[in-house]
Coordinates of C-alpha atoms and ligand atoms in Angstrom, one line a residue:
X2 CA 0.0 0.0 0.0
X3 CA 2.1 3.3 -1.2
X4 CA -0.5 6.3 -0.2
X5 CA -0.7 7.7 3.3
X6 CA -3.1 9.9 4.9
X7 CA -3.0 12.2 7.2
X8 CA -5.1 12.0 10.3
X9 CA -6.1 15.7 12.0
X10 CA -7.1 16.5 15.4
X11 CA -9.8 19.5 15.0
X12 CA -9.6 20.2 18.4
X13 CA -6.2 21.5 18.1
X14 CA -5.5 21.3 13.9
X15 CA -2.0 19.1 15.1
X16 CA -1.4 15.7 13.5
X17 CA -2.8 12.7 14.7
X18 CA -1.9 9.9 13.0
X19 CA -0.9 8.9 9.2
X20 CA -3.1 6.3 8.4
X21 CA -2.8 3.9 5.1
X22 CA -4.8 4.8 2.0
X23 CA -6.3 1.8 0.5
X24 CA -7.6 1.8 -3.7
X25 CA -8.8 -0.5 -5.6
X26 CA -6.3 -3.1 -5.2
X27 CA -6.9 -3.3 -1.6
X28 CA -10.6 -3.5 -1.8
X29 CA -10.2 -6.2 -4.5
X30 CA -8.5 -8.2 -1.7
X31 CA -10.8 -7.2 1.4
X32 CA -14.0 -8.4 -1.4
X33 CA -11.8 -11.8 -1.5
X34 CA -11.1 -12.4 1.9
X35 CA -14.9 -11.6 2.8
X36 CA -15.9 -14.0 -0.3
X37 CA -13.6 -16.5 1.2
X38 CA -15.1 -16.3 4.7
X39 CA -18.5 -16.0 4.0
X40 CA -19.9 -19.6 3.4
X41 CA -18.7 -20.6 7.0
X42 CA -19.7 -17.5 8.5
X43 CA -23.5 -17.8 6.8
X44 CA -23.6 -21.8 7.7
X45 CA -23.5 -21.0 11.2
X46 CA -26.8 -21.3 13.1
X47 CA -27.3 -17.5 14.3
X48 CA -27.2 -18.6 17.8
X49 CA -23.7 -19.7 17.1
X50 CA -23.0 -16.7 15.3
X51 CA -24.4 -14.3 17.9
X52 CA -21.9 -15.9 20.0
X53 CA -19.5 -14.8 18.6
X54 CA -21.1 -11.1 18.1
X55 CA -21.8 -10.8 21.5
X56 CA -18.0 -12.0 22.2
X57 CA -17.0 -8.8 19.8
X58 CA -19.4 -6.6 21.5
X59 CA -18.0 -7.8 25.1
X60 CA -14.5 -6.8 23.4
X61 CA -15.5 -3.1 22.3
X62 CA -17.1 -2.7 25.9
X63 CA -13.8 -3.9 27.6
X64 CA -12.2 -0.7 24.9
X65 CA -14.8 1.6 25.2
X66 CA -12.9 4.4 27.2
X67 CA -10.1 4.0 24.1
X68 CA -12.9 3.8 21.7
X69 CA -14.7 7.4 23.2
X70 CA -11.2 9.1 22.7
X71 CA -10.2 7.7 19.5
X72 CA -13.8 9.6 18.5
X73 CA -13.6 12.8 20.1
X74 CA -9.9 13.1 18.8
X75 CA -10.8 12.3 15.5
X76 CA -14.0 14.0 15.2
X77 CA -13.3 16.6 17.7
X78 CA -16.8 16.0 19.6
X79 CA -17.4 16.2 23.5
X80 CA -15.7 13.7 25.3
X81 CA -18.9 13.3 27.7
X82 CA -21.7 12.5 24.4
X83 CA -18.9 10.1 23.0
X84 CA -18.6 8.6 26.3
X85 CA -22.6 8.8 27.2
X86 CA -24.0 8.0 23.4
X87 CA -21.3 7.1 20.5
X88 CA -20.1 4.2 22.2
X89 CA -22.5 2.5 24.3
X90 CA -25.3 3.1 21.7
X91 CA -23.5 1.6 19.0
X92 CA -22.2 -1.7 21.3
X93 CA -26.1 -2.1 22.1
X94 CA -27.0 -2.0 18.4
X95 CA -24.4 -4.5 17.3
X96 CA -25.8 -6.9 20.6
X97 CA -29.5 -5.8 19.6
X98 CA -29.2 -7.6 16.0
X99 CA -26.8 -10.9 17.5
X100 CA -30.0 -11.5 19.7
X101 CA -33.0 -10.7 16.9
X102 CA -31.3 -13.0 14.6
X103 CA -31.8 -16.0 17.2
X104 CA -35.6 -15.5 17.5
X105 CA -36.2 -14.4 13.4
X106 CA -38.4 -16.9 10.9
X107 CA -36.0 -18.1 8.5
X108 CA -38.0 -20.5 6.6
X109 CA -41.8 -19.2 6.5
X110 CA -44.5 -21.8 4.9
X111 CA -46.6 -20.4 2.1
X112 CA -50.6 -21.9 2.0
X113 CA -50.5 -22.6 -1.7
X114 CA -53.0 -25.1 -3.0
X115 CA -51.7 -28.1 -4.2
X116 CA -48.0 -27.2 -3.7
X117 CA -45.7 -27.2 -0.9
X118 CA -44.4 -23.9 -0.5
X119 CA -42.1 -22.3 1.4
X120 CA -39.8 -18.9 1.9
X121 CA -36.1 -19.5 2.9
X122 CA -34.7 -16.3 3.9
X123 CA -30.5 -16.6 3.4
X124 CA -28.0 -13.5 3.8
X125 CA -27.0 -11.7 0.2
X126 CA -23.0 -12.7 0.5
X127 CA -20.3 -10.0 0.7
X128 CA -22.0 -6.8 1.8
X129 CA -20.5 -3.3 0.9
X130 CA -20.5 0.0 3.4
X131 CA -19.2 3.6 3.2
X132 CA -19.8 5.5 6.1
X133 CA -19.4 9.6 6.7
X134 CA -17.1 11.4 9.5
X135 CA -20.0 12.8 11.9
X136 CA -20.2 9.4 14.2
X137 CA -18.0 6.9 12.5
X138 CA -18.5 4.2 15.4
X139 CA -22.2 4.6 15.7
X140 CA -22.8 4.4 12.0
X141 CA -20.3 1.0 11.6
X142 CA -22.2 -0.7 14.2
X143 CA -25.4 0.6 13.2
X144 CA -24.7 -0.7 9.4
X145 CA -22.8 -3.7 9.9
X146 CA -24.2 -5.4 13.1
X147 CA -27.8 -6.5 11.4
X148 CA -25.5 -7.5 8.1
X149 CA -23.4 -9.9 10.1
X150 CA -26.0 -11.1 12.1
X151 CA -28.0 -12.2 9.2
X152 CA -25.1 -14.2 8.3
X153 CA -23.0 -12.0 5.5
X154 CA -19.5 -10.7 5.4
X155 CA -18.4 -7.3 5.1
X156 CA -16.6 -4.8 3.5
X157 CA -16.4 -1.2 5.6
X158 CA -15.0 2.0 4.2
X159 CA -15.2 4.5 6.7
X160 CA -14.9 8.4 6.2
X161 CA -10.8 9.0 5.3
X162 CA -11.3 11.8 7.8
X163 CA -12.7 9.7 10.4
X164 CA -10.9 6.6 10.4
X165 CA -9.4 5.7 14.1
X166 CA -12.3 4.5 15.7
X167 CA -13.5 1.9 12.3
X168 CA -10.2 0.5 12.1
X169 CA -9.5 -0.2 15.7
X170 CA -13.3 -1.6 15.9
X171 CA -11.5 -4.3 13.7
X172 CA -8.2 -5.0 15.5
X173 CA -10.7 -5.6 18.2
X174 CA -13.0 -7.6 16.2
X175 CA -9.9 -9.8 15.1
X176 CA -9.0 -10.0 19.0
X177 CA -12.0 -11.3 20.5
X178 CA -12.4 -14.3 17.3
X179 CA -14.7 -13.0 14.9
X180 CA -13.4 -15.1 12.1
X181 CA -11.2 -13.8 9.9
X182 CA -12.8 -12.2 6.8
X183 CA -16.2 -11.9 7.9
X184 CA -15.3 -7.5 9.0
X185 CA -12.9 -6.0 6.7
X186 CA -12.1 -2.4 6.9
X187 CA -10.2 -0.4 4.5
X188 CA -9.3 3.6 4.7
X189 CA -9.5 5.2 1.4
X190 CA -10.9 8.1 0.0
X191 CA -14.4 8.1 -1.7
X192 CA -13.1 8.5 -4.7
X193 CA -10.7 5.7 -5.0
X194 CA -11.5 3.1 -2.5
X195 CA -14.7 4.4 -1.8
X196 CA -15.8 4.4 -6.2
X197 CA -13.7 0.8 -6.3
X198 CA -16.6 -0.5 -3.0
X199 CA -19.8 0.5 -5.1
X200 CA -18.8 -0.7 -7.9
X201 CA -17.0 -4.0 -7.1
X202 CA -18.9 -6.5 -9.7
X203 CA -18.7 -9.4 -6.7
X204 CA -20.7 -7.1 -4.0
X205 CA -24.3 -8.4 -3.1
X206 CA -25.7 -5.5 -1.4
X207 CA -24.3 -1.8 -0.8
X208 CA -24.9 0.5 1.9
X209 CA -23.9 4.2 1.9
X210 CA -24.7 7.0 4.5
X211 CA -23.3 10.4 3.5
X212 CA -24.4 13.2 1.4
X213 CA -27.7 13.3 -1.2
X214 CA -24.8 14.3 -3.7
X215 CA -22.2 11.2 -3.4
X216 CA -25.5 9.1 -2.7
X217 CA -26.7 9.8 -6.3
X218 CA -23.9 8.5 -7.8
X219 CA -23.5 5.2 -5.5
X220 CA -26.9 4.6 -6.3
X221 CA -26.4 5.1 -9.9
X222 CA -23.6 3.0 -10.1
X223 CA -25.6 0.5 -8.0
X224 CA -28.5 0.7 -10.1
X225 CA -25.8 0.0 -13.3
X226 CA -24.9 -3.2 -11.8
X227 CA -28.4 -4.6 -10.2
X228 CA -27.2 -4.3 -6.4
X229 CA -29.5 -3.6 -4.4
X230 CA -28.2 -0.5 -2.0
X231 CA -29.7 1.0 0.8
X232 CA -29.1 4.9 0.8
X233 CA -29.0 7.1 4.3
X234 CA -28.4 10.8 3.2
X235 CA -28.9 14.0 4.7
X236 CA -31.8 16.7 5.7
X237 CA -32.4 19.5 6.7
X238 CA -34.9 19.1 9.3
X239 CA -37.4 21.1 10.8
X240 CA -38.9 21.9 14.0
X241 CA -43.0 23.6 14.4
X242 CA -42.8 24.8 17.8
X243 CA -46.7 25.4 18.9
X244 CA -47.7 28.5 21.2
X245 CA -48.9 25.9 24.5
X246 CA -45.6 24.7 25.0
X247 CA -42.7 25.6 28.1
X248 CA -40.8 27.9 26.0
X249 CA -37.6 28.1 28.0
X250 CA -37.5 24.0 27.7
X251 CA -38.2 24.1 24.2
X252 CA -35.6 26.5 23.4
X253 CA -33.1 24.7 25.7
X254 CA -33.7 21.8 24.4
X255 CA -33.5 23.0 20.5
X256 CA -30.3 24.6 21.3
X257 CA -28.8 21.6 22.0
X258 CA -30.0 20.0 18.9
X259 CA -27.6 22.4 17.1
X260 CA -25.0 22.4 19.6
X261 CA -25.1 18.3 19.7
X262 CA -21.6 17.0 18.0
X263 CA -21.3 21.0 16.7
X264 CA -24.5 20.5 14.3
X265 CA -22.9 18.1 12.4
X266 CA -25.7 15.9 12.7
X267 CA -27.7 14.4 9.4
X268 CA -31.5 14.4 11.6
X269 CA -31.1 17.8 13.4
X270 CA -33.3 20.3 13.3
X271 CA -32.3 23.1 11.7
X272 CA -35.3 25.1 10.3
X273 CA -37.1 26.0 13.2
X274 CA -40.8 27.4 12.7
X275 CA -42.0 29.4 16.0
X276 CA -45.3 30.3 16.9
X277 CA -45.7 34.1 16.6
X278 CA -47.2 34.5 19.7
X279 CA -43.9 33.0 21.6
X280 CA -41.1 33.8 19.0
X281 CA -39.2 36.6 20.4
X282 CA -39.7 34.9 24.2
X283 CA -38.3 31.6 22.6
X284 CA -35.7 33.6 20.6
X285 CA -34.8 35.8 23.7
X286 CA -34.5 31.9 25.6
X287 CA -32.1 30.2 23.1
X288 CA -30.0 33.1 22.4
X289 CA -28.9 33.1 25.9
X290 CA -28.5 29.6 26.3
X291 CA -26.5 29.5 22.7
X292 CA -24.3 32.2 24.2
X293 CA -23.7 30.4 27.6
X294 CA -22.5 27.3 25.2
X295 CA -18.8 26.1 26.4
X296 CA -16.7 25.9 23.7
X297 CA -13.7 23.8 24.1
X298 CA -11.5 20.8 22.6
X299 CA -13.5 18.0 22.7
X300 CA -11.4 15.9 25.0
X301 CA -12.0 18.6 27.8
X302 CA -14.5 16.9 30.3
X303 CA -17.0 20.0 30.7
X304 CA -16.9 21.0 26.9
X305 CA -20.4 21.5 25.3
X306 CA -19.7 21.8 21.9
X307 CA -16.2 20.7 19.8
X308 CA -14.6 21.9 17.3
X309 CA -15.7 21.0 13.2
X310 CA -14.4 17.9 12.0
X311 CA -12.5 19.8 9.3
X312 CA -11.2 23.3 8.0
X313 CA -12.9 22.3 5.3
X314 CA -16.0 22.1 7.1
X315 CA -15.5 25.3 8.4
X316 CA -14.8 26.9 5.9
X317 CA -18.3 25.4 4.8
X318 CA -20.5 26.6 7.1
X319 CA -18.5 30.0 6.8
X320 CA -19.8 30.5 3.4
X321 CA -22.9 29.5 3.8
X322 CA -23.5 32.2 6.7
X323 CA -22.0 35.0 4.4
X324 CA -24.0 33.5 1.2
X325 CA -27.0 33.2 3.0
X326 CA -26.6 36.9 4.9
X327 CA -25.8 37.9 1.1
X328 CA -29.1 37.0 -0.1
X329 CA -31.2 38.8 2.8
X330 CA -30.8 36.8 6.0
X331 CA -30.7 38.4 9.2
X332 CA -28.6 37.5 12.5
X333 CA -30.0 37.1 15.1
X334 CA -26.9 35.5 17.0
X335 CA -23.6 36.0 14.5
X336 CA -21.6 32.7 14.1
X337 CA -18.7 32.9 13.0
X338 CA -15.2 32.0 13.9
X339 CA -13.7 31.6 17.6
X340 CA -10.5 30.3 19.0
X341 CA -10.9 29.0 22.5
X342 CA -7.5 29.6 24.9
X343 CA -4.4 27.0 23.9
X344 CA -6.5 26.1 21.1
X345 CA -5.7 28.7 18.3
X346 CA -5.2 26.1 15.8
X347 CA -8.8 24.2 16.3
X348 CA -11.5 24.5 13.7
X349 CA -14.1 26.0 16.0
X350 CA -17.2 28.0 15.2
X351 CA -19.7 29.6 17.4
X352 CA -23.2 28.6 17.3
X353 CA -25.5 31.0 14.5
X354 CA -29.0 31.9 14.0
X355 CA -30.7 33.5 10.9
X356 CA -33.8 34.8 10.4
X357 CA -35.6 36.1 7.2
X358 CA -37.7 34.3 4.0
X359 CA -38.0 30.9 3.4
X360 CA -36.4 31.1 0.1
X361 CA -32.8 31.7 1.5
X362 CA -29.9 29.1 1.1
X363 CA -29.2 29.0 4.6
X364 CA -33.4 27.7 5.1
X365 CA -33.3 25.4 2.3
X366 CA -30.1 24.1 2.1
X367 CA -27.7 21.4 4.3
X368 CA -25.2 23.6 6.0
X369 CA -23.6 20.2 8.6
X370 CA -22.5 22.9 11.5
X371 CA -23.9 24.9 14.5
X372 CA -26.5 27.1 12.7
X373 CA -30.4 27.3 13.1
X374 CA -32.7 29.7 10.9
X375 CA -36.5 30.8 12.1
X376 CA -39.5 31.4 10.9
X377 CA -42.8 32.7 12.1
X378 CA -45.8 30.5 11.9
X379 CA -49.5 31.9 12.6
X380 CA -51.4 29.1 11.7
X381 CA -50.8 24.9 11.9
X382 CA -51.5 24.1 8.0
X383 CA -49.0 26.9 6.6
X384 CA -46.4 25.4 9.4
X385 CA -46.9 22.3 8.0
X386 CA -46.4 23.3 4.2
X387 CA -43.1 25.0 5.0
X388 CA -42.1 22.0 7.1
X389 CA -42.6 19.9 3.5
X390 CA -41.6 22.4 1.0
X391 CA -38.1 20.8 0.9
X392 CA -37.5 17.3 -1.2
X393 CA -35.7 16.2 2.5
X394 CA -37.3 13.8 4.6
X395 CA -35.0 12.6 7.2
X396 CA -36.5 14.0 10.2
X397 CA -38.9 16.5 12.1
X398 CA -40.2 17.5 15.3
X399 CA -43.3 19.0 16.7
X400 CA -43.3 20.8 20.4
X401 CA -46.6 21.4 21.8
X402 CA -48.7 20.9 25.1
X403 CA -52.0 19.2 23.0
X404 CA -50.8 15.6 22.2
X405 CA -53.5 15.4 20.0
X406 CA -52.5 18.1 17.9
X407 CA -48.8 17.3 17.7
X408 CA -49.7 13.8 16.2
X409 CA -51.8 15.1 13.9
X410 CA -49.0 17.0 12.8
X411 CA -46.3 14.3 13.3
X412 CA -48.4 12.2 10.9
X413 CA -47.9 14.9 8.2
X414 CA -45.0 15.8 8.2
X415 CA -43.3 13.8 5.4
X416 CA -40.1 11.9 6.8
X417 CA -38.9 9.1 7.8
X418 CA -39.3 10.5 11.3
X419 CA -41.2 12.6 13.0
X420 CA -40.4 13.3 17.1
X421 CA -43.2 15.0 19.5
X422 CA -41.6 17.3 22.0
X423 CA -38.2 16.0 21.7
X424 CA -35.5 16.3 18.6
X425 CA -32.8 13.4 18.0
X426 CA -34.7 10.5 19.6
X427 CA -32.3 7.3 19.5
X428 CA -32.8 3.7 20.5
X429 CA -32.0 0.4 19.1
X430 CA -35.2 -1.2 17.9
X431 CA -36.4 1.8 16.3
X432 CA -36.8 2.4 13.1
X433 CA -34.7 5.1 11.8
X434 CA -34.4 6.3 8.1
X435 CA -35.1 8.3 5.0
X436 CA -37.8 9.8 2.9
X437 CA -37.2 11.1 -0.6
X438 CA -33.9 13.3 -0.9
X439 CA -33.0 11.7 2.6
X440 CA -32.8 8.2 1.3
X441 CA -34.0 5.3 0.7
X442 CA -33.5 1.6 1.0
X443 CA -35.6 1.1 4.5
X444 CA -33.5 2.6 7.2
X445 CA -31.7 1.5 9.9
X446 CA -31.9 0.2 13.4
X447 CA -35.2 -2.1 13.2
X448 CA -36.2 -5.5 12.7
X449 CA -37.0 -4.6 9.3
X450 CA -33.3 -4.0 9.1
X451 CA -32.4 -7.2 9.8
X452 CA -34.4 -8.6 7.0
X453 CA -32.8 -6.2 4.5
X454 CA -29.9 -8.1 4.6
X455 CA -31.7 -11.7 3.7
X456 CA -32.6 -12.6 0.3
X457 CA -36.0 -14.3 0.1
X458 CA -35.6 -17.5 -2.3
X459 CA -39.0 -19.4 -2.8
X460 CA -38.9 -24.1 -2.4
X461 CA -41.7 -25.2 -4.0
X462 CA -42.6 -29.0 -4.5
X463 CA -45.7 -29.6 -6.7
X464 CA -48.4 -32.3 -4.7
X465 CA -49.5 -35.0 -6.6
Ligands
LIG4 P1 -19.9 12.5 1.9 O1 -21.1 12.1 1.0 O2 -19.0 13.6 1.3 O3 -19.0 11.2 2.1 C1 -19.5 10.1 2.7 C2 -18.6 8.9 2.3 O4 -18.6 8.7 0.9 C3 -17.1 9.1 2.7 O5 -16.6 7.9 3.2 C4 -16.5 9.4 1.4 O6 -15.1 9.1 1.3 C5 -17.3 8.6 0.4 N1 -17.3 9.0 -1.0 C6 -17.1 10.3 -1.4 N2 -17.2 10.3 -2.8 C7 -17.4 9.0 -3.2 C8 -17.6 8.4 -4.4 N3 -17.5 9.0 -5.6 N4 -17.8 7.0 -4.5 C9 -17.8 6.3 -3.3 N5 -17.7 6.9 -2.1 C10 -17.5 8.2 -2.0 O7 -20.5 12.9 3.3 P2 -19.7 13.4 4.6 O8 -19.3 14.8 4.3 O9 -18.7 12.4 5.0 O10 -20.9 13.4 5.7 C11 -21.9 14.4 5.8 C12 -23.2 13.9 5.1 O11 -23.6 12.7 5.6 C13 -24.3 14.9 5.4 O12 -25.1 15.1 4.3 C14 -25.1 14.1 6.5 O13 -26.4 14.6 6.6 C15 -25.0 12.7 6.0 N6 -25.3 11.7 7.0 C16 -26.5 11.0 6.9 C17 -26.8 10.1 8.0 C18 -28.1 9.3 7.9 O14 -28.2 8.4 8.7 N7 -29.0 9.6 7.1 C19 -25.9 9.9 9.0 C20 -24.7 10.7 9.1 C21 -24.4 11.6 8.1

């Protein structure tokens, strides 16, 4: 392997590690060794295979301290949510699919006059995955635990600005006896390893979570070569915050949703529609609480809200705030650039808010940091068009004291989620996924997941 990468730490811009660069050649050989293991791996009962899952998930437990720094050094997010959520969530996830597997229907009988029928569910083979930088351990457990547990190999390329936590998630897999093959990881950028993944003519299935743009073309490719894909992209989602509800625990809590891992977080809400009678209350509440935010390398114990992953990423949402201001936005708290104490060199940003028409870039479009732009609402059905004006459809929240009312609007609001007086609501078991420019291909986390990765082949024997 000749190319190297270099690994940065955003809290601080210094090296962190140089880190091999896989292409084609090396994903050519992680596709073999996954071919190579994957008739043992799938002629394992699953109660013998989630033996072995749970042995791996034991192992990532026993690292999980390493694990949590590994992440907020590479991604540059608080020590305490890597800690509290990265970690632990995605060690549940991978444990959550080794136990569904034991308990699914495998072989389902069909009622079929005069034939005996039946459905014999049977993994796909070697399963391709390309993950983004925002929560690279999360995301590889999330994607990879109900593929292995449904008895396929895999092949993993994670972010190639993100890639500590992915490969050191299979050192430890190797450790604790997952057989070798059955989790390959290889660093590369998209362009290379990531291009050489999608389109690898001896991959049964692809997965890819990342951006609507690079999502297009996996898909395309995928679509070129009949594999099926499942496609997890990003949003830009929005919040309807009724006049009935505790406005200084709305506010508080929507402040966090853009503070969470520095906004750089695919569901978040980020359009945030305010009843007029509460908006300059609410806007009076989150300003101060945005303001109070501690901003601080995310290996620092009491540190709200990290760096970005990236100067690129800063240099990101930059643009967008000056585009967006450009076009007739108003600030209502100014962003921009900010260099905590002994970290000069970090890619830090402090948290934004617009507000102006619903036609700007910054309301319509993606901007992955910690920026939030308001609107006024009067009345529930013009709240709910603006909510769906956009082609995204990851997810959305409602706030309000009148539980009727918020599931009426819940139920149309079109995503693949919609939250009721909460935003970013996580657990294994359920479902979590994509409408429209947000993705598609069924989502993650659910039993339906599970069966994604099982082809259905139909035995049938005519009676006589
Ligand atoms: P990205 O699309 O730029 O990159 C994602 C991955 O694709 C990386 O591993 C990259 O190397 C690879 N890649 C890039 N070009 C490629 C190509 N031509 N062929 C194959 N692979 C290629 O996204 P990002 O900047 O890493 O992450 C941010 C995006 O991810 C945001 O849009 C965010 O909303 C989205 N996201 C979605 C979810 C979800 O569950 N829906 C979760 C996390 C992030």
């Amino acid at each position: 392997m000749s190319a190297t990468g270099k690994v940065v730490n955003p809290s601080d811009g210094s090296l962190l590690a140089e880190v091999a660069l896989g292409g084609a050649a090396e994903i050519n050989l992680a596709v073999a060794a996954a071919e190579k293991a994957f008739l043992a791996w799938a002629a394992l009962r699953p109660n013998e295979r989630a033996v072995l899952l749970h042995r791996f998930a034991d192992a990532l437990e026993k690292h999980s301290a390493e694990l949590a720094q590994l992440e907020s050094l590479d991604v540059g997010k608080a020590i305490a949510a890597a800690e509290g959520f990265d970690v632990p969530f995605g060690i549940q996830c991978l444990r959550y699919f080794a136990d569904l597997s034991t308990t699914a229907q495998y072989s389902v009988p069909l009622a079929i006059k005069n034939i005996e029928a039946r459905t014999w569910r049977v993994p796909y083979g070697v399963c391709g995955f390309i993950f983004p930088w925002n929560f690279p351990f999360t995301l590889l457990c999330w994607g990879v635990a109900p593929a292995l547990a449904a008895g396929n190999t895999v092949v993993v390329k994670p972010s190639e600005v993100t890639p500590l936590s992915s490969l050191f998630a299979a050192k430890i897999a190797a450790e604790a006896g997952l057989p070798r093959g059955v989790l390959n990881v290889v660093n590369g950028e998209g362009a290379n390893a990531g291009a050489a993944l999608s389109s690898h003519p001896r991959i049964k299935r692809m997965s890819f979570t990342g951006s609507p743009e690079v999502g297009k073309k996996i898909g395309e490719v995928c679509g070129r070569n009949l594999v099926p894909c499942k496609l997890e992209l990003g949003c830009k989602g929005a919040a309807v915050v009724f006049d009935d509800v505790d406005v200084d625990s709305a506010a508080t809590q929507l402040a966090g949703a853009i503070t969470l891992n520095t906004g750089q977080v695919c569901c978040t809400a980020t359009r945030w529609m305010i009843h007029e009678k509460i908006y300059d209350r609410f806007v009076g509440k989150v300003t101060d609480v945005l303001k109070q935010t501690k901003i601080d390398p995310g290996m620092d114990r009491d540190t709200q809200m990290g760096p970005l992953v990236s100067e690129v990423q800063r240099q990101r949402v930059l643009g967008y705030l000056e585009r967006g201001m450009a076009s007739g936005a108003r600030t209502v708290l100014d962003g921009g650039k900010v260099s905590p104490p002994d970290a000069a060199n970090g890619f830090y940003v402090q948290p934004a808010l617009l507000e102006g028409s619903d036609d700007n870039v910054c309301c319509r479009e993606e901007i992955f940091g910690p920026c939030a732009y308001l609107l006024k609402f009067k009345d529930e059905e013009a709240a709910i068009a603006q909510v769906n004006q956009l082609a995204y459809g990851l997810a959305n929240s409602v706030w309000s004291a009148d539980l009727k009312r918020a599931n009426r609007v819940a139920e149309r609001m079109v995503a693949g989620n919609s939250w009721i007086n909460a935003h970013n609501v996580f657990a294994y078991g359920l479902p979590y996924g994509g409408a429209n420019l947000s993705g598609t291909g069924g989502g993650v986390n659910s039993p339906e997941t599970f069966h994604d990765y099982l082809r259905s082949q139909t035995i049938a024997r005519p009676l006589n």
